[in-house]
Amino acid sequence: MNPSDDNYSAFHGLWRDHPVLVQLLGLSPLLAVTTTLANALGLGLVTLTVLLGSSVTCSLLRRQLNGALHLPMLLLIIAAWVTCAELLVRAYAYPLAQALGIFLPLITSNCIVLSRAQTIAARHPIGTAALDATVIGSGFLALLLIVGAIRELFGRGSLFADMHLIFGDVARDWLWQPFDGDYTLLILSMPAGAFLLLGFLIASKNFLDSWLLPSSESPPEKPITGSKRVRTTGKIN
Amino acid sequence: MTVKTAPNRAQWLRLLGIALLIGALVTTLEMLTRERIVASQTSAELDYLRQVLDPDDQGAAITFKKWPIVSRKLELLGLSEGDEMHIALRAGQPIAAIIPSISNAGYGGAIKLLVGIDFTGHIIAVRVISHRETAGLGDKIELAKSDWIEAFSKRSLSNPDTKYWAVEADGGIYDQFTGATITPRAVVNQVAATLQFFADERAALAAQITSQANPEARE
Ligand SMILES: Cc1cc2nc3c(=O)[nH]c(=O)nc-3n(C[C@H](O)[C@H](O)[C@H](O)COP(=O)(O)O)c2cc1C
């Protein structure tokens, strides 16, 4: 988790230390909002922006952000970025703000944002912080898109519904409805189905890991330094 | 990493400084975006009302007026004191009433409807605003899931006759869904109640609106 460790690479956020698949952070927006690809894309982009903005800000102010009050300061900065993002979405994509509802302001409490601000941004120069935020945010966005696409396709029988919420009127005829709503797996459109799907995705990642890197061939893993809680799934040393 | 010592004065001042700076920035952005947000809100509200009007009546020529619902029959609509409807006007003449109506007879809870009725007492369109019916069973009342809700268009209290204003299972003309009769029954009965409400209020309403539009006409 620390760039000075041999273990850290900014790109681990995409797979090895994925914020959701490994750290199990940011679950509530993931389960609640991903009923369609459009909602997933909207929430993922706003989260990426907030993550990048707050990481850069925390890195710039890192000399002030220490001591007993560093947590309230980080939260203030994150909440400010979320408020700005919410104002802009409401001004320029009002229907998207309506579709995301409470999960737009709730990005403030997304632990992915806070954990990156605390462990990386508040301790490292701006380049490291920005790269880390971009990678982590993209990993989160990619997973939202995968979950959103699967849930929309098999839960509603469509893809690209409501894309006009993000891309405007040109996107109104992007809707692709390969099968009728009567032939869908309803559970996928509910949070319980999203939870099961996430479980399958985590299991698939662990399977791929063990298949690509059979433990006999892989070099003995170094214990990961720092808090053990950063890894919640997979191999925990 | 966890700092156990109590924060000192300098740290509190730093927190205050950051809070003030951020407050100023966010307030500035709020002022810059306020006008646009209000405009987006208004346009979303107009879209909300227009969904129960004729597709031909969508231009700027149609204006909307908030109208208090003062009636002893408020509970017929499932509404409470202070709830409002909208009157759609073309060149000052009322063309439709847009009435919110809530059924409490749904399977999963309240079903909130928006009913557009023209001043001859015919339904223009009905839309479900929110509901908690079971996905796959009761949710075909949404236009996104099925065109069932379009069956109300052009209907009135005399078409069909009041006694046929019911789902087929109750001897009426409206389809129920396979394995789900409760939801469509709740919607059909609520739409009928809304029509009844409007029929009782229409004459008084039309008179009030025209007299308000041209105050001299009353003398
Ligand atoms: C879990 C569950 C959910 C149901 N959800 C609905 C619903 O949303 N709307 C509805 O009308 N009926 C629903 N039903 C069915 C009703 O209980 C009732 O059986 C049905 O409306 C009667 O329709 P029928 O006369 O066509 O069988 C549900 C039943 C179960 C077991």
Short mmCIF file of N, CA and C in Angstrom, two decimals, chain B residues 16-134:
data_model
loop_
_atom_site.label_atom_id
_atom_site.label_comp_id
_atom_site.label_asym_id
_atom_site.label_seq_id
_atom_site.Cartn_x
_atom_site.Cartn_y
_atom_site.Cartn_z
N LEU B 16 -10.13 24.65 10.80
CA LEU B 16 -11.03 25.77 10.56
C LEU B 16 -10.69 26.44 9.23
N GLY B 17 -9.39 26.64 8.99
CA GLY B 17 -8.96 27.27 7.75
C GLY B 17 -9.42 26.48 6.53
N ILE B 18 -9.20 25.18 6.57
CA ILE B 18 -9.62 24.34 5.44
C ILE B 18 -11.13 24.40 5.27
N ALA B 19 -11.86 24.36 6.38
CA ALA B 19 -13.32 24.41 6.31
C ALA B 19 -13.78 25.71 5.66
N LEU B 20 -13.19 26.83 6.06
CA LEU B 20 -13.61 28.12 5.52
C LEU B 20 -13.30 28.21 4.03
N LEU B 21 -12.10 27.76 3.66
CA LEU B 21 -11.69 27.80 2.26
C LEU B 21 -12.67 26.98 1.41
N ILE B 22 -12.93 25.76 1.88
CA ILE B 22 -13.81 24.87 1.13
C ILE B 22 -15.22 25.43 1.08
N GLY B 23 -15.67 25.99 2.21
CA GLY B 23 -17.01 26.59 2.24
C GLY B 23 -17.13 27.67 1.19
N ALA B 24 -16.10 28.50 1.08
CA ALA B 24 -16.14 29.60 0.11
C ALA B 24 -16.20 29.05 -1.31
N LEU B 25 -15.36 28.03 -1.59
CA LEU B 25 -15.33 27.48 -2.95
C LEU B 25 -16.67 26.85 -3.33
N VAL B 26 -17.22 26.05 -2.41
CA VAL B 26 -18.47 25.36 -2.71
C VAL B 26 -19.60 26.38 -2.88
N THR B 27 -19.61 27.41 -2.02
CA THR B 27 -20.65 28.43 -2.14
C THR B 27 -20.57 29.13 -3.49
N THR B 28 -19.34 29.43 -3.92
CA THR B 28 -19.19 30.08 -5.23
C THR B 28 -19.76 29.20 -6.33
N LEU B 29 -19.40 27.92 -6.31
CA LEU B 29 -19.91 27.03 -7.35
C LEU B 29 -21.43 26.93 -7.28
N GLU B 30 -21.96 26.92 -6.07
CA GLU B 30 -23.42 26.85 -5.91
C GLU B 30 -24.07 28.05 -6.58
N MET B 31 -23.48 29.24 -6.37
CA MET B 31 -24.08 30.44 -6.98
C MET B 31 -23.97 30.39 -8.49
N LEU B 32 -22.83 29.87 -8.98
CA LEU B 32 -22.65 29.81 -10.43
C LEU B 32 -23.63 28.85 -11.09
N THR B 33 -23.96 27.76 -10.40
CA THR B 33 -24.80 26.74 -11.04
C THR B 33 -26.28 26.90 -10.69
N ARG B 34 -26.61 27.82 -9.75
CA ARG B 34 -27.98 27.85 -9.24
C ARG B 34 -29.00 28.03 -10.36
N GLU B 35 -28.72 29.02 -11.24
CA GLU B 35 -29.68 29.34 -12.29
C GLU B 35 -29.94 28.12 -13.20
N ARG B 36 -28.85 27.45 -13.57
CA ARG B 36 -28.99 26.29 -14.45
C ARG B 36 -29.73 25.14 -13.78
N ILE B 37 -29.48 24.97 -12.47
CA ILE B 37 -30.15 23.88 -11.77
C ILE B 37 -31.65 24.16 -11.70
N VAL B 38 -32.00 25.42 -11.41
CA VAL B 38 -33.43 25.76 -11.36
C VAL B 38 -34.07 25.52 -12.72
N ALA B 39 -33.35 25.93 -13.79
CA ALA B 39 -33.89 25.71 -15.13
C ALA B 39 -34.09 24.23 -15.42
N SER B 40 -33.10 23.40 -15.03
CA SER B 40 -33.23 21.96 -15.26
C SER B 40 -34.40 21.39 -14.48
N GLN B 41 -34.55 21.88 -13.24
CA GLN B 41 -35.65 21.40 -12.41
C GLN B 41 -36.99 21.73 -13.06
N THR B 42 -37.12 22.98 -13.52
CA THR B 42 -38.37 23.39 -14.13
C THR B 42 -38.66 22.55 -15.36
N SER B 43 -37.62 22.31 -16.16
CA SER B 43 -37.87 21.55 -17.38
C SER B 43 -38.21 20.10 -17.04
N ALA B 44 -37.62 19.56 -15.96
CA ALA B 44 -37.99 18.20 -15.55
C ALA B 44 -39.43 18.16 -15.05
N GLU B 45 -39.85 19.23 -14.35
CA GLU B 45 -41.24 19.27 -13.88
C GLU B 45 -42.20 19.34 -15.06
N LEU B 46 -41.84 20.15 -16.08
CA LEU B 46 -42.71 20.24 -17.25
C LEU B 46 -42.81 18.89 -17.95
N ASP B 47 -41.67 18.20 -18.10
CA ASP B 47 -41.69 16.88 -18.73
C ASP B 47 -42.60 15.93 -17.94
N TYR B 48 -42.52 16.06 -16.62
CA TYR B 48 -43.33 15.22 -15.73
C TYR B 48 -44.81 15.43 -16.03
N LEU B 49 -45.22 16.70 -16.18
CA LEU B 49 -46.64 16.97 -16.44
C LEU B 49 -47.02 16.57 -17.86
N ARG B 50 -46.10 16.82 -18.81
CA ARG B 50 -46.43 16.58 -20.22
C ARG B 50 -46.61 15.11 -20.53
N GLN B 51 -46.10 14.21 -19.68
CA GLN B 51 -46.22 12.80 -20.02
C GLN B 51 -47.68 12.34 -20.02
N VAL B 52 -48.58 13.07 -19.37
CA VAL B 52 -49.98 12.66 -19.42
C VAL B 52 -50.80 13.60 -20.32
N LEU B 53 -50.12 14.32 -21.21
CA LEU B 53 -50.85 15.12 -22.19
C LEU B 53 -50.71 14.48 -23.57
N ASP B 54 -51.55 14.93 -24.49
CA ASP B 54 -51.47 14.50 -25.87
C ASP B 54 -50.08 14.84 -26.44
N PRO B 55 -49.47 13.93 -27.20
CA PRO B 55 -48.15 14.25 -27.77
C PRO B 55 -48.18 15.51 -28.64
N ASP B 56 -49.38 15.88 -29.14
CA ASP B 56 -49.47 17.10 -29.96
C ASP B 56 -49.49 18.37 -29.12
N ASP B 57 -49.74 18.22 -27.82
CA ASP B 57 -49.86 19.40 -26.97
C ASP B 57 -48.61 19.63 -26.15
N GLN B 58 -47.43 19.59 -26.79
CA GLN B 58 -46.22 19.64 -26.00
C GLN B 58 -45.49 20.96 -26.08
N GLY B 59 -45.87 21.83 -27.01
CA GLY B 59 -45.09 23.04 -27.24
C GLY B 59 -45.22 24.08 -26.15
N ALA B 60 -44.62 25.24 -26.42
CA ALA B 60 -44.64 26.32 -25.44
C ALA B 60 -46.04 26.94 -25.34
N ALA B 61 -46.92 26.62 -26.32
CA ALA B 61 -48.27 27.18 -26.30
C ALA B 61 -49.08 26.67 -25.11
N ILE B 62 -48.64 25.54 -24.55
CA ILE B 62 -49.34 24.98 -23.40
C ILE B 62 -48.68 25.48 -22.13
N THR B 63 -49.46 26.10 -21.27
CA THR B 63 -48.91 26.53 -19.99
C THR B 63 -49.60 25.76 -18.87
N PHE B 64 -48.96 25.75 -17.74
CA PHE B 64 -49.51 24.99 -16.61
C PHE B 64 -49.75 25.92 -15.43
N LYS B 65 -50.81 25.62 -14.71
CA LYS B 65 -51.13 26.42 -13.54
C LYS B 65 -51.36 25.47 -12.38
N LYS B 66 -50.67 25.76 -11.28
CA LYS B 66 -50.90 24.96 -10.06
C LYS B 66 -52.30 25.26 -9.54
N TRP B 67 -52.97 24.24 -9.07
CA TRP B 67 -54.33 24.46 -8.59
C TRP B 67 -54.54 23.68 -7.28
N PRO B 68 -54.97 24.38 -6.24
CA PRO B 68 -55.21 23.63 -4.99
C PRO B 68 -56.40 22.69 -5.14
N ILE B 69 -56.33 21.55 -4.51
CA ILE B 69 -57.47 20.63 -4.56
C ILE B 69 -58.28 20.86 -3.30
N VAL B 70 -59.33 21.68 -3.43
CA VAL B 70 -60.18 21.90 -2.26
C VAL B 70 -61.44 21.09 -2.47
N SER B 71 -61.50 19.98 -1.81
CA SER B 71 -62.64 19.11 -2.00
C SER B 71 -62.76 18.23 -0.79
N ARG B 72 -63.97 17.93 -0.46
CA ARG B 72 -64.15 17.00 0.65
C ARG B 72 -63.78 15.58 0.19
N LYS B 73 -63.61 15.44 -1.13
CA LYS B 73 -63.33 14.10 -1.65
C LYS B 73 -61.84 13.83 -1.80
N LEU B 74 -61.04 14.63 -1.10
CA LEU B 74 -59.59 14.48 -1.20
C LEU B 74 -59.14 13.04 -0.96
N GLU B 75 -59.79 12.39 -0.02
CA GLU B 75 -59.34 11.03 0.33
C GLU B 75 -59.66 10.04 -0.79
N LEU B 76 -60.61 10.42 -1.65
CA LEU B 76 -60.89 9.59 -2.83
C LEU B 76 -59.62 9.45 -3.68
N LEU B 77 -58.82 10.51 -3.69
CA LEU B 77 -57.59 10.51 -4.48
C LEU B 77 -56.40 10.02 -3.66
N GLY B 78 -56.64 9.66 -2.41
CA GLY B 78 -55.53 9.21 -1.57
C GLY B 78 -54.58 10.34 -1.21
N LEU B 79 -55.04 11.58 -1.37
CA LEU B 79 -54.16 12.73 -1.13
C LEU B 79 -54.43 13.31 0.25
N SER B 80 -53.60 14.26 0.63
CA SER B 80 -53.83 14.92 1.91
C SER B 80 -53.91 16.43 1.70
N GLU B 81 -54.38 17.11 2.71
CA GLU B 81 -54.54 18.57 2.70
C GLU B 81 -53.29 19.24 2.12
N GLY B 82 -53.51 20.18 1.19
CA GLY B 82 -52.37 20.93 0.66
C GLY B 82 -51.80 20.36 -0.63
N ASP B 83 -52.20 19.14 -1.01
CA ASP B 83 -51.72 18.59 -2.28
C ASP B 83 -52.37 19.35 -3.44
N GLU B 84 -51.63 19.40 -4.54
CA GLU B 84 -52.11 20.22 -5.65
C GLU B 84 -52.23 19.42 -6.94
N MET B 85 -53.08 19.93 -7.84
CA MET B 85 -53.08 19.39 -9.19
C MET B 85 -52.62 20.50 -10.12
N HIS B 86 -52.53 20.21 -11.41
CA HIS B 86 -52.16 21.23 -12.38
C HIS B 86 -53.25 21.33 -13.44
N ILE B 87 -53.45 22.55 -13.92
CA ILE B 87 -54.36 22.75 -15.04
C ILE B 87 -53.49 23.12 -16.24
N ALA B 88 -53.69 22.42 -17.37
CA ALA B 88 -52.97 22.78 -18.60
C ALA B 88 -53.86 23.73 -19.38
N LEU B 89 -53.25 24.83 -19.85
CA LEU B 89 -54.03 25.84 -20.56
C LEU B 89 -53.45 26.08 -21.94
N ARG B 90 -54.35 26.31 -22.93
CA ARG B 90 -53.90 26.75 -24.25
C ARG B 90 -54.60 28.08 -24.50
N ALA B 91 -53.82 29.13 -24.71
CA ALA B 91 -54.35 30.47 -24.89
C ALA B 91 -55.34 30.82 -23.79
N GLY B 92 -54.99 30.51 -22.57
CA GLY B 92 -55.83 30.88 -21.43
C GLY B 92 -57.01 29.96 -21.20
N GLN B 93 -57.26 29.07 -22.16
CA GLN B 93 -58.39 28.14 -22.01
C GLN B 93 -57.92 26.83 -21.40
N PRO B 94 -58.62 26.35 -20.38
CA PRO B 94 -58.20 25.06 -19.79
C PRO B 94 -58.43 23.93 -20.78
N ILE B 95 -57.39 23.09 -20.99
CA ILE B 95 -57.59 21.93 -21.86
C ILE B 95 -57.53 20.62 -21.08
N ALA B 96 -56.86 20.63 -19.93
CA ALA B 96 -56.75 19.37 -19.21
C ALA B 96 -56.44 19.62 -17.75
N ALA B 97 -56.85 18.67 -16.92
CA ALA B 97 -56.45 18.67 -15.52
C ALA B 97 -55.47 17.53 -15.33
N ILE B 98 -54.41 17.80 -14.59
CA ILE B 98 -53.40 16.77 -14.33
C ILE B 98 -53.42 16.49 -12.84
N ILE B 99 -53.96 15.32 -12.50
CA ILE B 99 -54.31 15.06 -11.12
C ILE B 99 -53.46 13.92 -10.55
N PRO B 100 -52.76 14.16 -9.44
CA PRO B 100 -52.08 13.05 -8.77
C PRO B 100 -53.10 12.21 -8.02
N SER B 101 -52.87 10.92 -7.96
CA SER B 101 -53.86 10.05 -7.33
C SER B 101 -53.13 8.83 -6.79
N ILE B 102 -53.41 8.49 -5.55
CA ILE B 102 -52.65 7.41 -4.90
C ILE B 102 -53.58 6.29 -4.47
N SER B 103 -53.28 5.07 -4.91
CA SER B 103 -54.05 3.92 -4.46
C SER B 103 -53.32 3.24 -3.31
N ASN B 104 -54.07 2.89 -2.29
CA ASN B 104 -53.46 2.15 -1.20
C ASN B 104 -53.85 0.68 -1.25
N ALA B 105 -54.41 0.26 -2.41
CA ALA B 105 -54.88 -1.11 -2.53
C ALA B 105 -53.88 -1.98 -3.29
N GLY B 106 -52.66 -1.50 -3.47
CA GLY B 106 -51.66 -2.29 -4.18
C GLY B 106 -51.20 -3.49 -3.36
N TYR B 107 -50.44 -4.37 -3.99
CA TYR B 107 -49.94 -5.56 -3.29
C TYR B 107 -48.80 -5.18 -2.35
N GLY B 108 -47.95 -4.24 -2.80
CA GLY B 108 -46.76 -3.93 -2.03
C GLY B 108 -46.80 -2.59 -1.32
N GLY B 109 -47.90 -1.84 -1.46
CA GLY B 109 -47.96 -0.54 -0.83
C GLY B 109 -48.62 0.45 -1.76
N ALA B 110 -48.38 1.74 -1.51
CA ALA B 110 -49.05 2.78 -2.28
C ALA B 110 -48.59 2.75 -3.74
N ILE B 111 -49.54 2.95 -4.64
CA ILE B 111 -49.23 3.11 -6.07
C ILE B 111 -49.59 4.54 -6.42
N LYS B 112 -48.57 5.32 -6.82
CA LYS B 112 -48.80 6.73 -7.09
C LYS B 112 -49.01 6.93 -8.59
N LEU B 113 -50.15 7.51 -8.95
CA LEU B 113 -50.48 7.70 -10.37
C LEU B 113 -50.52 9.18 -10.69
N LEU B 114 -50.35 9.48 -11.98
CA LEU B 114 -50.60 10.82 -12.49
C LEU B 114 -51.61 10.65 -13.62
N VAL B 115 -52.76 11.34 -13.50
CA VAL B 115 -53.84 11.14 -14.45
C VAL B 115 -54.12 12.45 -15.18
N GLY B 116 -54.06 12.42 -16.50
CA GLY B 116 -54.40 13.59 -17.31
C GLY B 116 -55.80 13.41 -17.88
N ILE B 117 -56.71 14.35 -17.58
CA ILE B 117 -58.09 14.26 -18.05
C ILE B 117 -58.44 15.55 -18.78
N ASP B 118 -59.02 15.43 -19.97
CA ASP B 118 -59.40 16.67 -20.66
C ASP B 118 -60.74 17.18 -20.12
N PHE B 119 -61.11 18.40 -20.54
CA PHE B 119 -62.28 19.00 -19.89
C PHE B 119 -63.61 18.45 -20.39
N THR B 120 -63.57 17.47 -21.31
CA THR B 120 -64.81 16.76 -21.62
C THR B 120 -64.91 15.50 -20.78
N GLY B 121 -63.95 15.29 -19.89
CA GLY B 121 -64.02 14.14 -18.99
C GLY B 121 -63.40 12.87 -19.56
N HIS B 122 -62.62 13.00 -20.64
CA HIS B 122 -61.94 11.83 -21.20
C HIS B 122 -60.49 11.79 -20.72
N ILE B 123 -60.03 10.57 -20.45
CA ILE B 123 -58.64 10.43 -20.03
C ILE B 123 -57.72 10.65 -21.21
N ILE B 124 -56.67 11.45 -21.00
CA ILE B 124 -55.66 11.59 -22.04
C ILE B 124 -54.62 10.49 -21.85
N ALA B 125 -54.07 10.40 -20.65
CA ALA B 125 -53.11 9.33 -20.35
C ALA B 125 -52.99 9.18 -18.85
N VAL B 126 -52.58 7.98 -18.45
CA VAL B 126 -52.30 7.70 -17.05
C VAL B 126 -50.86 7.19 -16.98
N ARG B 127 -50.10 7.63 -15.98
CA ARG B 127 -48.75 7.10 -15.79
C ARG B 127 -48.55 6.72 -14.32
N VAL B 128 -47.79 5.66 -14.11
CA VAL B 128 -47.44 5.27 -12.74
C VAL B 128 -46.17 6.01 -12.35
N ILE B 129 -46.25 6.79 -11.29
CA ILE B 129 -45.09 7.58 -10.86
C ILE B 129 -44.20 6.75 -9.95
N SER B 130 -44.80 6.03 -9.02
CA SER B 130 -44.00 5.16 -8.17
C SER B 130 -44.88 4.04 -7.64
N HIS B 131 -44.27 2.90 -7.36
CA HIS B 131 -45.02 1.78 -6.83
C HIS B 131 -44.05 0.82 -6.18
N ARG B 132 -44.56 -0.14 -5.42
CA ARG B 132 -43.69 -1.14 -4.80
C ARG B 132 -44.22 -2.53 -5.09
N GLU B 133 -44.81 -2.70 -6.28
CA GLU B 133 -45.34 -4.02 -6.64
C GLU B 133 -44.19 -4.95 -7.00
N THR B 134 -44.50 -6.24 -7.00
CA THR B 134 -43.45 -7.24 -7.24
C THR B 134 -42.96 -7.20 -8.68
#
